Every structure is written in structure tokens, then in C-alpha cells.
Amino acid sequence: MAAEGNAKPAKKLNLKENYALLTRGLGWEPSYEKKEDIFRNVDFEGVVIHDWDKWEDPFRLTMDAYWKYQGEKERKLYAIVDAFQQHNGQFNVTDARYVQALKVFINGITELEYDSHRGFNMLAREFPGVGPRIAAQMQSLDELRHATTQIHTISQYAKYFTGMNEFPYQFDRVWYLSIPKSFFEDAVTSGPFEFIVAISFAFEYVLTNLAFMPWMSGAAFNGDMATVSFGFSAQSDEARHMTLGIEVIKFLLEQDPANVPLVQKWIDKWFWRGYRLLSLLATMMDYMLPKRVMAWNEAWEIYYEQNGGALFADLARYGIKPPKRAPETIAEKGHVAHQMWSVFYANRDAVGFQMWLPSDEEMAWMSEKYPDTFDQYYRPRYEYWKAQEAAGTPFKNSTLPQLCQVCQWPCLFTESGDPTTLSLRESEYQGQTFHMCSDGCKDIFDDTPEKYVHAWLPVHQIYQGNCFLPGVDPTAPDFNPMVEALRYMGIKPGVDNGDFKGSADATNWEKWTSRPANIHEGAYTDAVRDTASTADVTARKAG
Amino acid sequence: MPIKAITPDYHGDFKDGVEKFHGNQIVNIHWEKHLMFAWPMCVPLPPAMPFGALIDGVLPGIFGAHPNFKQIDWNAVEWKTSKGPFKPDLAKSLTDNGIGHKTTISFRTPGLNGVGGNAVC
């Protein structure tokens, strides 16, 4: 007893001591290996770091606290997801058009979380400083968690709606999904400093609020409690990631003046790449949310022009200027969502979701939100297309696009000062021609053509014969390259795509919920009972 | 400035050299002021194809749905590439008209500028 009575329990460390041991105590000077042999990838980009200990850890989170917080968030999230599934929450969203936006999300965005996990995993290995390595390791785990929670949440929708069941397969093959894929693979194949500036600063700090604020409030406003819940569950992680982004920039800029031009170049490049990627969000916000919370141009004003303006004013003392191509993003803000929706509609047989033309109610909203652009440039096009639909000759494009060698969007964007002229750019490199969609993408190509000549452009791959399933014979008399390419991409023509009206999703929605699949157009089928828009109800009311 | 990479003298291989297109070359065709067709159309064509066959055999399949298409006076059409305006010789091949692999051809149809004269349509 005496011996036991003498044993004092080990003193519990306070948070500061715990964190110091985790980040500084675990780092040691190697004795039998050279430091440059251990950290082989930190020098080649030309970044100069004099003292890794000057790294100010933006959040002093210990590993045990990290597990505890994340565990609590998981429990809450999965309780909500369970309840969502038990109560058929997928039918509580505004209408079945909303689900089309989720298809874009699960097929095009969730995989980026996973790529981000890979990228931060590499940083957690490659940075010599312990503080940033711990931060990168935690972010790597966060990103894996985000991918997982999104997949689990959206899986409930996949049981009832088309186009979400083959997301990892499609991400690597569908022609327009090379846009997000090439964005992140460009980042992951960069050096560690370019990656962290690209993702932590340019994407997470400068741009990601656009995804989290208006998009998540849009999900809430349209009754998608599952998406809102994974959004909230990720939000405290995002706050940490953003803090990491700003800390990285300040650390690099304070370490050595030689880092300033490198950081500026990466900001210019990744702001533009991130903006081009998020243009997808512009069309999701303005066209795919049946009830809208905010127009893209308003979001851009708040989250880039105002917030970003304040940020770059703050960074001016380091000699950092706002991103070179920011003026183009402002000039485009009244056009980009409409241009994108138009091409999705025109090419609705070649995408993995269903399309519709905006209703009168929606066009009135757009006229109000986009007084300088919508009525002049986009309403006439939609009205012509509506007339074509009514005449039984709906407009469709069936020829593949010229793609941008850098962002991989089709070259569909227009000149800043002239919305009736496409902005087409070209570079000659080693006797070959390369196309870009904008000055922003041309800057990037011209800086490192060695990297971008290697881009896997889906349109060219299709024409090279690399996008057909085994056993397909391109010399067969009935060979249809478009149908075969869609099969290879995991898209079922006529089921996963085409017109929303008459689609399996729209028809099933009305059968299962008795509510219109498109709240603006009234009922498509007799299955709808509880709306004033059906002929019976209207007649009864009149009687 | 050359690329900085962990491999000395890194250079990605060219993914889209003309030799990979089974005898065809890539040609992009853009009808200006008809933005319903909102991108240059990318098609693989034999380099020996006469320019006239491009007009008669290829363009109708791409742009024929547009009401302006049947009204085009092909003698009045203004053609250009990134190297500037050119007048095609319809009997000669794409190659002999200076159309190489991945050339983008833009054409303008004077007097025909979209449905109802609206270039967005």
C-alpha cells in the first residue's frame, strides 16, 4: 500500500506544453542522414526559408483534441444523416431540378476533396518545419473526412435519382469533369510551396467562401438538410484551412524578399484557375437552385471584390498586388453563369444530368439581378430556344468543342468588352498550336508550356480513339462515336441526360411526391395532385 | 523562364501530335456572331480534303440547324485564322490553303449576324 500511496499520477500537461511537445518535441536534427536527403522537394522551386521556427501556428490544436473534436462532429453529422434517410429527406427538397446540382457536386467536387487529401499528405511528409507538417497532416485528414461525409450523405439521393452512382469512375473519364480534375492534378504535381499557395491561400482563403456561404445557404433554402449538415460539419475545418492559408503567405513573405515574386506568380495563376473552376458554381447558383438566395454577380462582389479587396490591401505592405487577372473576373461576372448554362443546354445529350430552359419567373429574376446583361444578351437566346422547343425543333449542338489547354473548359467565354465575340487565344510552342480560353490561361501556358503540352484533353482523346470501351469497333458500319464515348464515360444516353421534362427523374419525382418536378412550370404528369397548377384543381377552383 | 521541376530538364510529352489522329488533323471552326454555337467546333478532317468539301460536306452537319445557314452567300464569306484573313481556294486541300493541325478557322457572314440580327442567337 505504501508504494502505491507514494505514486503520484503523472502531471497532466496543459495545452501549451502538450502542443509544444507535439510540434517541436517531435522534430529532431538527423544524425546519420543529411537533412536535404530527407526533405528532398523543398528547394527546387526556389523558395528561401531561413528559420522554420518562425512559423506561427495559427491554431494550436493537439492531436488528442483534434480526434475529440472531429469525433464529436462525426457523431452529430451521422445522426442527422440517419434521420434524413429514415424520413426520406431526399423528397423534401424544392423540386427535382435541385437534385441536378447535387449530381454536379458529387461527380465534380467530392473527388477534389480526396485529391486535396493526397496533396496535404505529401506536404505533411515534405515540409522540414514540424508546425506546418502537423497542420498539413490534420488538413489531409479533414479532406478525407469531407470526401467521405459527402459520399455518405449524397448516397441517399443516388438510391432514387439518376447520374450519381458512378462518381469515381466518371470523374476520371467524363469530358467536362476534366475541368476540376485537371485543376487539382496541376496543383498536386506542383512543388510543395506552389501547392500550399494554390490550395491553402488562393483557393481556400480567397475563393472558398463562395462555395460555403451562398451555396450552402442555397442548399438550406431548398430544403436539403443533408447537404447543409455536411457543409456545417466541414465549416470549422474550413476556418482552420483558411487560417493556414493566410499564415503560409505571411510566413513565406516574411522569410525572404526573394519569395515575393514567386508567391505573386502563384497567386496570379491559382486565383485565375480557381476562378475558372468556380464558374461552375455560378451556373449552379443562378440556374440549378429552384429557390435562389443570391446571384453569382452579388456573391462575387461580396466575397471577392469586397473581402478580397481588403485582403490584398493588407498584403500590399509585403509588395503583393491583387491577382493580375482580377479585372477580367469582374468584367465577366454578369455573363459567365448565362454563357455556361447555354452551352450545357445546347449540349444536353452529352452531359450527365438533365437540362431545362429558365422559366418566365426565373428570367424575370435574372433581368432584375443582371440589368446590364441579361435582357440584352441572354433572354433573346432563351426565347428563341423556347420557340424552337414549342415548334418541335429543339436546338441541339452535336459537335465537340475546342478546349482550353489549361483550364480545359470549352473556349466559350467572350471578350471582356464585347459579349458577342469569343475570347480565343493561341500560342505556338515547338511548332505546335495550343488554344486558350482567355489571357489568364494563356499567361499560365506561356509560363510553363513544358507541363501543359501533356494535358489530357478529352475531345482530342475521343478523336484519337482512346475513349471507347473494349470490344468497340470504330470501323463497324453503325459505329456512332458520340454514343460510344458516352458509354465509356459511364453516361446512359437518354436516361442520365437530355431534357429534364420527361426524364426519369422528373417523372419519378411526381409519382413519388405528387409535387411538380419543376415548381415554375406546374405539373408535367397526372401524378401531381396537390398543386393549383394542375388542370383539375384550377377547374374546381373556378367552379 | 524554364519550368522548375524535381526531374532535370522535365518536359511533358506532347499528347496531341498530328500523328495520333489516324491520318486526320484537328480543325476548329467558329461561325462568328452566331453564339448559339458558343464555341469553335472541333472536328478531325483529312488534310487532303478540298476546302470546298469542308463547306459542302462538313459545315452543314455542324451549323445547318441555324436559320441563317441556308442564306449564306459563300462567295461573300470572310475567312480568317489566327494568322489573319485569307481567301480559300475551294478546289485545293486544307493543307494547301494553309490549314494545319489544330488551326482554328473563323468565318463571318456579312449581313447574317444571328437570328433577327442578334449575334447571341
Short mmCIF file of N, CA, C and O in Angstrom, two decimals, chain B:
data_model
loop_
_atom_site.label_atom_id
_atom_site.label_comp_id
_atom_site.label_asym_id
_atom_site.label_seq_id
_atom_site.Cartn_x
_atom_site.Cartn_y
_atom_site.Cartn_z
N MET B 1 11.10 31.79 -68.55
CA MET B 1 11.91 31.03 -67.59
C MET B 1 11.53 29.56 -67.67
O MET B 1 10.36 29.24 -67.70
N PRO B 2 12.54 28.66 -67.78
CA PRO B 2 12.16 27.24 -67.90
C PRO B 2 11.47 26.74 -66.64
O PRO B 2 11.64 27.31 -65.57
N ILE B 3 10.73 25.68 -66.81
CA ILE B 3 9.97 25.13 -65.69
C ILE B 3 10.93 24.63 -64.61
O ILE B 3 12.04 24.16 -64.91
N LYS B 4 10.50 24.78 -63.37
CA LYS B 4 11.28 24.21 -62.26
C LYS B 4 10.63 22.89 -61.88
O LYS B 4 9.44 22.84 -61.61
N ALA B 5 11.42 21.84 -61.89
CA ALA B 5 10.84 20.52 -61.62
C ALA B 5 11.86 19.67 -60.87
O ALA B 5 13.06 19.97 -60.89
N ILE B 6 11.39 18.61 -60.22
CA ILE B 6 12.33 17.75 -59.49
C ILE B 6 13.17 16.92 -60.44
O ILE B 6 14.25 16.50 -60.10
N THR B 7 12.66 16.70 -61.68
CA THR B 7 13.44 16.00 -62.68
C THR B 7 14.15 17.04 -63.54
O THR B 7 13.49 17.93 -64.07
N PRO B 8 15.46 16.94 -63.70
CA PRO B 8 16.15 17.94 -64.54
C PRO B 8 15.61 17.89 -65.97
O PRO B 8 15.32 16.81 -66.50
N ASP B 9 15.47 19.05 -66.59
CA ASP B 9 15.02 19.16 -67.98
C ASP B 9 13.68 18.48 -68.21
O ASP B 9 13.44 17.88 -69.26
N TYR B 10 12.81 18.54 -67.23
CA TYR B 10 11.48 17.91 -67.37
C TYR B 10 10.76 18.48 -68.59
O TYR B 10 10.76 19.70 -68.82
N HIS B 11 10.15 17.61 -69.34
CA HIS B 11 9.27 18.06 -70.40
C HIS B 11 8.18 17.02 -70.61
O HIS B 11 8.47 15.86 -70.90
N GLY B 12 6.92 17.43 -70.47
CA GLY B 12 5.82 16.50 -70.72
C GLY B 12 5.80 16.11 -72.19
O GLY B 12 6.21 16.89 -73.05
N ASP B 13 5.34 14.87 -72.48
CA ASP B 13 5.24 14.51 -73.88
C ASP B 13 4.02 15.20 -74.50
O ASP B 13 3.04 15.50 -73.81
N PHE B 14 4.10 15.44 -75.79
CA PHE B 14 3.01 16.12 -76.48
C PHE B 14 1.87 15.13 -76.66
O PHE B 14 2.02 14.12 -77.34
N LYS B 15 0.74 15.42 -76.05
CA LYS B 15 -0.38 14.47 -76.09
C LYS B 15 -1.13 14.50 -77.42
O LYS B 15 -1.85 13.55 -77.71
N ASP B 16 -1.03 15.58 -78.16
CA ASP B 16 -1.95 15.76 -79.29
C ASP B 16 -1.26 16.01 -80.61
O ASP B 16 -1.74 16.76 -81.44
N GLY B 17 -0.09 15.38 -80.81
CA GLY B 17 0.58 15.50 -82.10
C GLY B 17 -0.30 14.91 -83.20
O GLY B 17 -1.10 14.00 -82.96
N VAL B 18 -0.12 15.43 -84.41
CA VAL B 18 -0.99 15.04 -85.52
C VAL B 18 -0.90 13.53 -85.82
O VAL B 18 -1.86 12.91 -86.28
N GLU B 19 0.26 12.93 -85.48
CA GLU B 19 0.46 11.50 -85.79
C GLU B 19 -0.50 10.62 -84.97
O GLU B 19 -0.66 9.43 -85.27
N LYS B 20 -1.14 11.18 -83.96
CA LYS B 20 -2.02 10.36 -83.11
C LYS B 20 -3.47 10.33 -83.59
O LYS B 20 -4.32 9.71 -82.97
N PHE B 21 -3.75 11.01 -84.71
CA PHE B 21 -5.15 11.14 -85.13
C PHE B 21 -5.49 10.29 -86.36
O PHE B 21 -6.40 10.61 -87.10
N HIS B 22 -4.73 9.22 -86.56
CA HIS B 22 -5.06 8.22 -87.58
C HIS B 22 -5.24 8.84 -88.97
O HIS B 22 -6.23 8.56 -89.66
N GLY B 23 -4.33 9.71 -89.35
CA GLY B 23 -4.39 10.29 -90.69
C GLY B 23 -5.19 11.58 -90.78
O GLY B 23 -5.15 12.27 -91.79
N ASN B 24 -5.94 11.88 -89.75
CA ASN B 24 -6.68 13.15 -89.75
C ASN B 24 -5.87 14.24 -89.05
O ASN B 24 -4.87 13.96 -88.39
N GLN B 25 -6.34 15.45 -89.20
CA GLN B 25 -5.82 16.53 -88.37
C GLN B 25 -7.01 17.21 -87.70
O GLN B 25 -8.14 17.11 -88.17
N ILE B 26 -6.73 17.88 -86.60
CA ILE B 26 -7.80 18.57 -85.87
C ILE B 26 -7.98 19.96 -86.47
O ILE B 26 -7.01 20.69 -86.67
N VAL B 27 -9.24 20.29 -86.77
CA VAL B 27 -9.56 21.64 -87.25
C VAL B 27 -10.71 22.17 -86.39
O VAL B 27 -11.66 21.43 -86.09
N ASN B 28 -10.59 23.40 -85.95
CA ASN B 28 -11.66 24.03 -85.16
C ASN B 28 -12.32 25.10 -86.03
O ASN B 28 -11.63 25.88 -86.68
N ILE B 29 -13.65 25.10 -86.01
CA ILE B 29 -14.37 26.02 -86.92
C ILE B 29 -15.37 26.85 -86.12
O ILE B 29 -16.21 26.31 -85.40
N HIS B 30 -15.26 28.15 -86.27
CA HIS B 30 -16.10 29.06 -85.49
C HIS B 30 -16.85 30.01 -86.42
O HIS B 30 -16.24 30.70 -87.23
N TRP B 31 -18.17 30.01 -86.29
CA TRP B 31 -19.02 30.95 -87.05
C TRP B 31 -19.22 32.17 -86.17
O TRP B 31 -19.95 32.13 -85.18
N GLU B 32 -18.60 33.27 -86.55
CA GLU B 32 -18.67 34.48 -85.72
C GLU B 32 -20.08 35.06 -85.73
O GLU B 32 -20.82 34.93 -86.70
N LYS B 33 -20.41 35.73 -84.61
CA LYS B 33 -21.71 36.40 -84.44
C LYS B 33 -22.89 35.44 -84.53
O LYS B 33 -23.99 35.82 -84.92
N HIS B 34 -22.66 34.20 -84.18
CA HIS B 34 -23.74 33.21 -84.08
C HIS B 34 -23.48 32.40 -82.81
O HIS B 34 -23.14 31.22 -82.85
N LEU B 35 -23.64 33.07 -81.68
CA LEU B 35 -23.16 32.48 -80.43
C LEU B 35 -24.08 31.42 -79.83
O LEU B 35 -23.80 30.90 -78.76
N MET B 36 -25.18 31.09 -80.52
CA MET B 36 -25.88 29.87 -80.16
C MET B 36 -24.91 28.70 -80.28
O MET B 36 -24.97 27.76 -79.51
N PHE B 37 -24.03 28.79 -81.27
CA PHE B 37 -22.93 27.83 -81.39
C PHE B 37 -21.76 28.43 -80.62
O PHE B 37 -20.93 29.13 -81.17
N ALA B 38 -21.76 28.17 -79.32
CA ALA B 38 -20.98 29.03 -78.43
C ALA B 38 -19.53 28.63 -78.27
O ALA B 38 -18.89 29.02 -77.32
N TRP B 39 -19.02 27.81 -79.19
CA TRP B 39 -17.59 27.51 -79.13
C TRP B 39 -17.12 27.12 -80.52
O TRP B 39 -17.92 26.74 -81.38
N PRO B 40 -15.80 27.21 -80.75
CA PRO B 40 -15.29 26.69 -82.02
C PRO B 40 -15.50 25.17 -82.04
O PRO B 40 -15.23 24.49 -81.06
N MET B 41 -16.02 24.68 -83.15
CA MET B 41 -16.36 23.26 -83.26
C MET B 41 -15.11 22.47 -83.66
O MET B 41 -14.46 22.80 -84.66
N CYS B 42 -14.80 21.46 -82.88
CA CYS B 42 -13.57 20.69 -83.09
C CYS B 42 -13.90 19.42 -83.89
O CYS B 42 -14.72 18.62 -83.44
N VAL B 43 -13.28 19.27 -85.06
CA VAL B 43 -13.54 18.07 -85.88
C VAL B 43 -12.22 17.53 -86.45
O VAL B 43 -11.32 18.30 -86.77
N PRO B 44 -12.13 16.20 -86.57
CA PRO B 44 -10.97 15.61 -87.23
C PRO B 44 -11.22 15.51 -88.73
O PRO B 44 -12.27 14.98 -89.14
N LEU B 45 -10.33 16.04 -89.56
CA LEU B 45 -10.53 16.04 -91.01
C LEU B 45 -9.25 15.60 -91.72
O LEU B 45 -8.15 15.88 -91.23
N PRO B 46 -9.39 14.95 -92.88
CA PRO B 46 -8.19 14.60 -93.65
C PRO B 46 -7.53 15.87 -94.17
O PRO B 46 -8.22 16.73 -94.73
N PRO B 47 -6.23 16.01 -94.03
CA PRO B 47 -5.55 17.23 -94.50
C PRO B 47 -5.71 17.43 -96.01
O PRO B 47 -5.65 18.56 -96.48
N ALA B 48 -5.96 16.33 -96.74
CA ALA B 48 -6.09 16.44 -98.20
C ALA B 48 -7.50 16.83 -98.64
O ALA B 48 -7.76 17.03 -99.82
N MET B 49 -8.43 16.94 -97.68
CA MET B 49 -9.81 17.30 -98.04
C MET B 49 -9.82 18.67 -98.72
O MET B 49 -9.23 19.63 -98.23
N PRO B 50 -10.50 18.77 -99.88
CA PRO B 50 -10.59 20.09 -100.52
C PRO B 50 -11.40 21.06 -99.64
O PRO B 50 -12.34 20.63 -98.96
N PHE B 51 -11.04 22.31 -99.70
CA PHE B 51 -11.74 23.30 -98.86
C PHE B 51 -13.23 23.31 -99.20
O PHE B 51 -14.09 23.49 -98.34
N GLY B 52 -13.53 23.12 -100.49
CA GLY B 52 -14.94 23.10 -100.92
C GLY B 52 -15.73 21.99 -100.24
O GLY B 52 -16.91 22.15 -99.92
N ALA B 53 -15.05 20.86 -99.99
CA ALA B 53 -15.73 19.74 -99.32
C ALA B 53 -16.02 20.06 -97.86
O ALA B 53 -16.97 19.55 -97.27
N LEU B 54 -15.18 20.89 -97.28
CA LEU B 54 -15.44 21.34 -95.91
C LEU B 54 -16.75 22.12 -95.88
O LEU B 54 -17.62 21.90 -95.03
N ILE B 55 -16.92 23.02 -96.87
CA ILE B 55 -18.14 23.83 -96.92
C ILE B 55 -19.36 22.98 -97.24
O ILE B 55 -20.39 23.09 -96.58
N ASP B 56 -19.21 22.09 -98.21
CA ASP B 56 -20.38 21.32 -98.65
C ASP B 56 -20.69 20.13 -97.76
O ASP B 56 -21.86 19.77 -97.58
N GLY B 57 -19.64 19.51 -97.21
CA GLY B 57 -19.86 18.24 -96.53
C GLY B 57 -19.77 18.29 -95.02
O GLY B 57 -20.32 17.42 -94.34
N VAL B 58 -19.09 19.28 -94.48
CA VAL B 58 -18.85 19.29 -93.03
C VAL B 58 -19.70 20.36 -92.34
O VAL B 58 -20.39 20.09 -91.36
N LEU B 59 -19.65 21.56 -92.87
CA LEU B 59 -20.33 22.67 -92.17
C LEU B 59 -21.85 22.47 -92.03
O LEU B 59 -22.41 22.82 -90.98
N PRO B 60 -22.54 21.91 -93.02
CA PRO B 60 -24.00 21.74 -92.84
C PRO B 60 -24.33 20.86 -91.63
O PRO B 60 -25.30 21.13 -90.91
N GLY B 61 -23.53 19.83 -91.39
CA GLY B 61 -23.78 18.95 -90.25
C GLY B 61 -23.58 19.65 -88.92
O GLY B 61 -24.17 19.28 -87.91
N ILE B 62 -22.74 20.66 -88.93
CA ILE B 62 -22.45 21.36 -87.68
C ILE B 62 -23.43 22.52 -87.47
O ILE B 62 -24.02 22.67 -86.40
N PHE B 63 -23.59 23.34 -88.52
CA PHE B 63 -24.32 24.61 -88.35
C PHE B 63 -25.67 24.64 -89.05
O PHE B 63 -26.38 25.65 -89.00
N GLY B 64 -26.03 23.54 -89.74
CA GLY B 64 -27.21 23.56 -90.61
C GLY B 64 -28.51 23.90 -89.92
O GLY B 64 -29.46 24.37 -90.56
N ALA B 65 -28.59 23.67 -88.60
CA ALA B 65 -29.85 23.93 -87.89
C ALA B 65 -30.14 25.43 -87.76
O ALA B 65 -31.25 25.82 -87.40
N HIS B 66 -29.15 26.25 -88.04
CA HIS B 66 -29.36 27.69 -87.86
C HIS B 66 -30.11 28.28 -89.07
O HIS B 66 -29.73 28.01 -90.20
N PRO B 67 -31.15 29.10 -88.84
CA PRO B 67 -31.91 29.64 -89.97
C PRO B 67 -31.07 30.50 -90.91
O PRO B 67 -31.40 30.65 -92.09
N ASN B 68 -29.99 31.07 -90.42
CA ASN B 68 -29.11 31.86 -91.31
C ASN B 68 -28.32 30.99 -92.29
O ASN B 68 -27.83 31.48 -93.30
N PHE B 69 -28.19 29.69 -91.95
CA PHE B 69 -27.21 28.89 -92.69
C PHE B 69 -27.55 28.78 -94.17
O PHE B 69 -26.68 28.92 -95.03
N LYS B 70 -28.85 28.54 -94.46
CA LYS B 70 -29.23 28.36 -95.87
C LYS B 70 -29.08 29.65 -96.67
O LYS B 70 -29.03 29.63 -97.89
N GLN B 71 -29.04 30.78 -95.98
CA GLN B 71 -28.97 32.07 -96.67
C GLN B 71 -27.54 32.50 -96.98
O GLN B 71 -27.33 33.57 -97.57
N ILE B 72 -26.58 31.70 -96.56
CA ILE B 72 -25.19 32.16 -96.71
C ILE B 72 -24.78 32.23 -98.18
O ILE B 72 -24.98 31.28 -98.93
N ASP B 73 -24.23 33.36 -98.58
CA ASP B 73 -23.60 33.50 -99.89
C ASP B 73 -22.11 33.21 -99.68
O ASP B 73 -21.37 34.04 -99.14
N TRP B 74 -21.69 31.99 -100.10
CA TRP B 74 -20.34 31.55 -99.75
C TRP B 74 -19.26 32.38 -100.42
O TRP B 74 -18.11 32.40 -99.99
N ASN B 75 -19.64 33.10 -101.51
CA ASN B 75 -18.64 33.96 -102.15
C ASN B 75 -18.35 35.20 -101.31
O ASN B 75 -17.31 35.83 -101.47
N ALA B 76 -19.31 35.54 -100.44
CA ALA B 76 -19.14 36.77 -99.66
C ALA B 76 -18.55 36.51 -98.28
O ALA B 76 -18.26 37.44 -97.53
N VAL B 77 -18.39 35.22 -97.96
CA VAL B 77 -17.93 34.89 -96.60
C VAL B 77 -16.49 35.36 -96.38
O VAL B 77 -15.64 35.26 -97.27
N GLU B 78 -16.24 35.91 -95.19
CA GLU B 78 -14.89 36.37 -94.84
C GLU B 78 -14.26 35.35 -93.91
O GLU B 78 -14.81 35.05 -92.84
N TRP B 79 -13.12 34.81 -94.32
CA TRP B 79 -12.44 33.75 -93.56
C TRP B 79 -11.19 34.29 -92.88
O TRP B 79 -10.50 35.13 -93.43
N LYS B 80 -10.91 33.74 -91.71
CA LYS B 80 -9.61 34.10 -91.11
C LYS B 80 -9.14 33.00 -90.17
O LYS B 80 -9.92 32.17 -89.69
N THR B 81 -7.84 33.01 -89.92
CA THR B 81 -7.25 32.18 -88.86
C THR B 81 -6.49 33.14 -87.95
O THR B 81 -6.54 34.35 -88.15
N SER B 82 -5.76 32.60 -86.99
CA SER B 82 -5.01 33.49 -86.09
C SER B 82 -3.92 34.24 -86.86
O SER B 82 -3.39 35.23 -86.37
N LYS B 83 -3.60 33.76 -88.08
CA LYS B 83 -2.56 34.45 -88.87
C LYS B 83 -3.16 35.60 -89.69
O LYS B 83 -2.43 36.33 -90.35
N GLY B 84 -4.48 35.72 -89.68
CA GLY B 84 -5.11 36.83 -90.41
C GLY B 84 -6.12 36.33 -91.42
O GLY B 84 -6.35 35.12 -91.54
N PRO B 85 -6.72 37.26 -92.20
CA PRO B 85 -7.74 36.87 -93.19
C PRO B 85 -7.12 36.08 -94.34
O PRO B 85 -5.94 36.24 -94.65
N PHE B 86 -7.92 35.21 -94.94
CA PHE B 86 -7.45 34.50 -96.13
C PHE B 86 -8.63 34.21 -97.04
O PHE B 86 -9.79 34.20 -96.60
N LYS B 87 -8.33 34.02 -98.34
CA LYS B 87 -9.37 33.64 -99.30
C LYS B 87 -9.11 32.20 -99.71
O LYS B 87 -8.10 31.91 -100.35
N PRO B 88 -9.99 31.29 -99.32
CA PRO B 88 -9.72 29.89 -99.64
C PRO B 88 -9.87 29.59 -101.12
O PRO B 88 -10.70 30.19 -101.79
N ASP B 89 -9.02 28.69 -101.61
CA ASP B 89 -9.20 28.12 -102.95
C ASP B 89 -9.97 26.82 -102.76
O ASP B 89 -9.44 25.85 -102.20
N LEU B 90 -11.22 26.80 -103.20
CA LEU B 90 -12.12 25.71 -102.85
C LEU B 90 -11.67 24.36 -103.42
O LEU B 90 -11.98 23.31 -102.86
N ALA B 91 -10.93 24.42 -104.51
CA ALA B 91 -10.50 23.17 -105.14
C ALA B 91 -9.27 22.60 -104.45
O ALA B 91 -8.98 21.41 -104.58
N LYS B 92 -8.56 23.44 -103.75
CA LYS B 92 -7.31 22.97 -103.13
C LYS B 92 -7.57 22.38 -101.75
O LYS B 92 -8.59 22.63 -101.11
N SER B 93 -6.59 21.63 -101.26
CA SER B 93 -6.74 20.93 -99.98
C SER B 93 -6.65 21.90 -98.80
O SER B 93 -6.22 23.05 -98.95
N LEU B 94 -7.05 21.39 -97.65
CA LEU B 94 -6.90 22.19 -96.43
C LEU B 94 -5.44 22.60 -96.27
O LEU B 94 -5.13 23.76 -96.00
N THR B 95 -4.54 21.63 -96.45
CA THR B 95 -3.11 21.91 -96.28
C THR B 95 -2.68 23.04 -97.23
O THR B 95 -2.00 23.99 -96.81
N ASP B 96 -3.09 22.93 -98.50
CA ASP B 96 -2.66 23.94 -99.47
C ASP B 96 -3.30 25.31 -99.20
O ASP B 96 -2.80 26.33 -99.66
N ASN B 97 -4.40 25.29 -98.45
CA ASN B 97 -4.98 26.57 -98.04
C ASN B 97 -4.38 27.09 -96.73
O ASN B 97 -4.86 28.06 -96.16
N GLY B 98 -3.36 26.39 -96.24
CA GLY B 98 -2.69 26.86 -95.02
C GLY B 98 -3.36 26.41 -93.74
O GLY B 98 -3.06 26.93 -92.66
N ILE B 99 -4.28 25.42 -93.85
CA ILE B 99 -4.98 24.94 -92.65
C ILE B 99 -4.22 23.73 -92.11
O ILE B 99 -4.23 22.66 -92.72
N GLY B 100 -3.55 23.89 -91.01
CA GLY B 100 -2.74 22.81 -90.44
C GLY B 100 -3.43 22.18 -89.25
O GLY B 100 -4.60 22.46 -88.95
N HIS B 101 -2.69 21.30 -88.55
CA HIS B 101 -3.22 20.62 -87.37
C HIS B 101 -3.51 21.63 -86.26
O HIS B 101 -2.65 22.41 -85.89
N LYS B 102 -4.74 21.59 -85.77
CA LYS B 102 -5.23 22.46 -84.69
C LYS B 102 -5.39 23.93 -85.10
O LYS B 102 -5.43 24.82 -84.25
N THR B 103 -5.50 24.17 -86.39
CA THR B 103 -5.83 25.53 -86.82
C THR B 103 -7.28 25.84 -86.46
O THR B 103 -8.15 24.97 -86.60
N THR B 104 -7.53 27.04 -85.99
CA THR B 104 -8.90 27.49 -85.79
C THR B 104 -9.29 28.42 -86.93
O THR B 104 -8.62 29.43 -87.17
N ILE B 105 -10.35 28.03 -87.65
CA ILE B 105 -10.85 28.85 -88.75
C ILE B 105 -12.07 29.61 -88.24
O ILE B 105 -13.01 29.00 -87.73
N SER B 106 -12.07 30.91 -88.39
CA SER B 106 -13.27 31.69 -88.06
C SER B 106 -13.85 32.23 -89.36
O SER B 106 -13.10 32.61 -90.26
N PHE B 107 -15.17 32.19 -89.47
CA PHE B 107 -15.76 32.83 -90.66
C PHE B 107 -16.91 33.74 -90.26
O PHE B 107 -17.59 33.53 -89.26
N ARG B 108 -17.04 34.77 -91.06
CA ARG B 108 -18.06 35.78 -90.82
C ARG B 108 -18.95 35.86 -92.06
O ARG B 108 -18.45 35.76 -93.17
N THR B 109 -20.24 35.98 -91.85
CA THR B 109 -21.18 36.02 -92.97
C THR B 109 -21.82 37.41 -93.00
O THR B 109 -22.76 37.68 -92.25
N PRO B 110 -21.30 38.30 -93.86
CA PRO B 110 -21.78 39.68 -93.85
C PRO B 110 -23.30 39.75 -94.09
O PRO B 110 -23.82 39.03 -94.95
N GLY B 111 -23.96 40.54 -93.28
CA GLY B 111 -25.42 40.67 -93.39
C GLY B 111 -26.18 39.62 -92.61
O GLY B 111 -27.38 39.77 -92.37
N LEU B 112 -25.51 38.55 -92.25
CA LEU B 112 -26.15 37.50 -91.44
C LEU B 112 -25.44 37.44 -90.10
O LEU B 112 -24.32 36.94 -89.98
N ASN B 113 -26.09 38.01 -89.10
CA ASN B 113 -25.46 38.10 -87.78
C ASN B 113 -26.38 37.58 -86.69
O ASN B 113 -26.75 38.28 -85.77
N GLY B 114 -26.81 36.32 -86.84
CA GLY B 114 -27.65 35.71 -85.82
C GLY B 114 -29.12 35.86 -86.15
O GLY B 114 -29.51 36.62 -87.04
N VAL B 115 -29.96 35.12 -85.39
CA VAL B 115 -31.41 35.19 -85.58
C VAL B 115 -31.87 36.61 -85.33
O VAL B 115 -31.57 37.20 -84.28
N GLY B 116 -32.57 37.18 -86.29
CA GLY B 116 -33.04 38.56 -86.14
C GLY B 116 -31.91 39.56 -86.01
O GLY B 116 -32.08 40.63 -85.43
N GLY B 117 -30.73 39.21 -86.53
CA GLY B 117 -29.60 40.13 -86.43
C GLY B 117 -28.98 40.20 -85.05
O GLY B 117 -28.14 41.05 -84.78
N ASN B 118 -29.40 39.26 -84.18
CA ASN B 118 -28.87 39.28 -82.81
C ASN B 118 -27.74 38.26 -82.69
O ASN B 118 -27.98 37.05 -82.77
N ALA B 119 -26.54 38.74 -82.48
CA ALA B 119 -25.35 37.88 -82.55
C ALA B 119 -25.28 36.84 -81.44
O ALA B 119 -24.45 35.94 -81.49
N VAL B 120 -26.14 36.95 -80.42
CA VAL B 120 -26.11 35.92 -79.37
C VAL B 120 -26.91 34.70 -79.78
O VAL B 120 -26.87 33.67 -79.11
N CYS B 121 -27.67 34.82 -80.88
CA CYS B 121 -28.50 33.69 -81.31
C CYS B 121 -27.96 33.06 -82.59
O CYS B 121 -27.39 33.73 -83.41
#
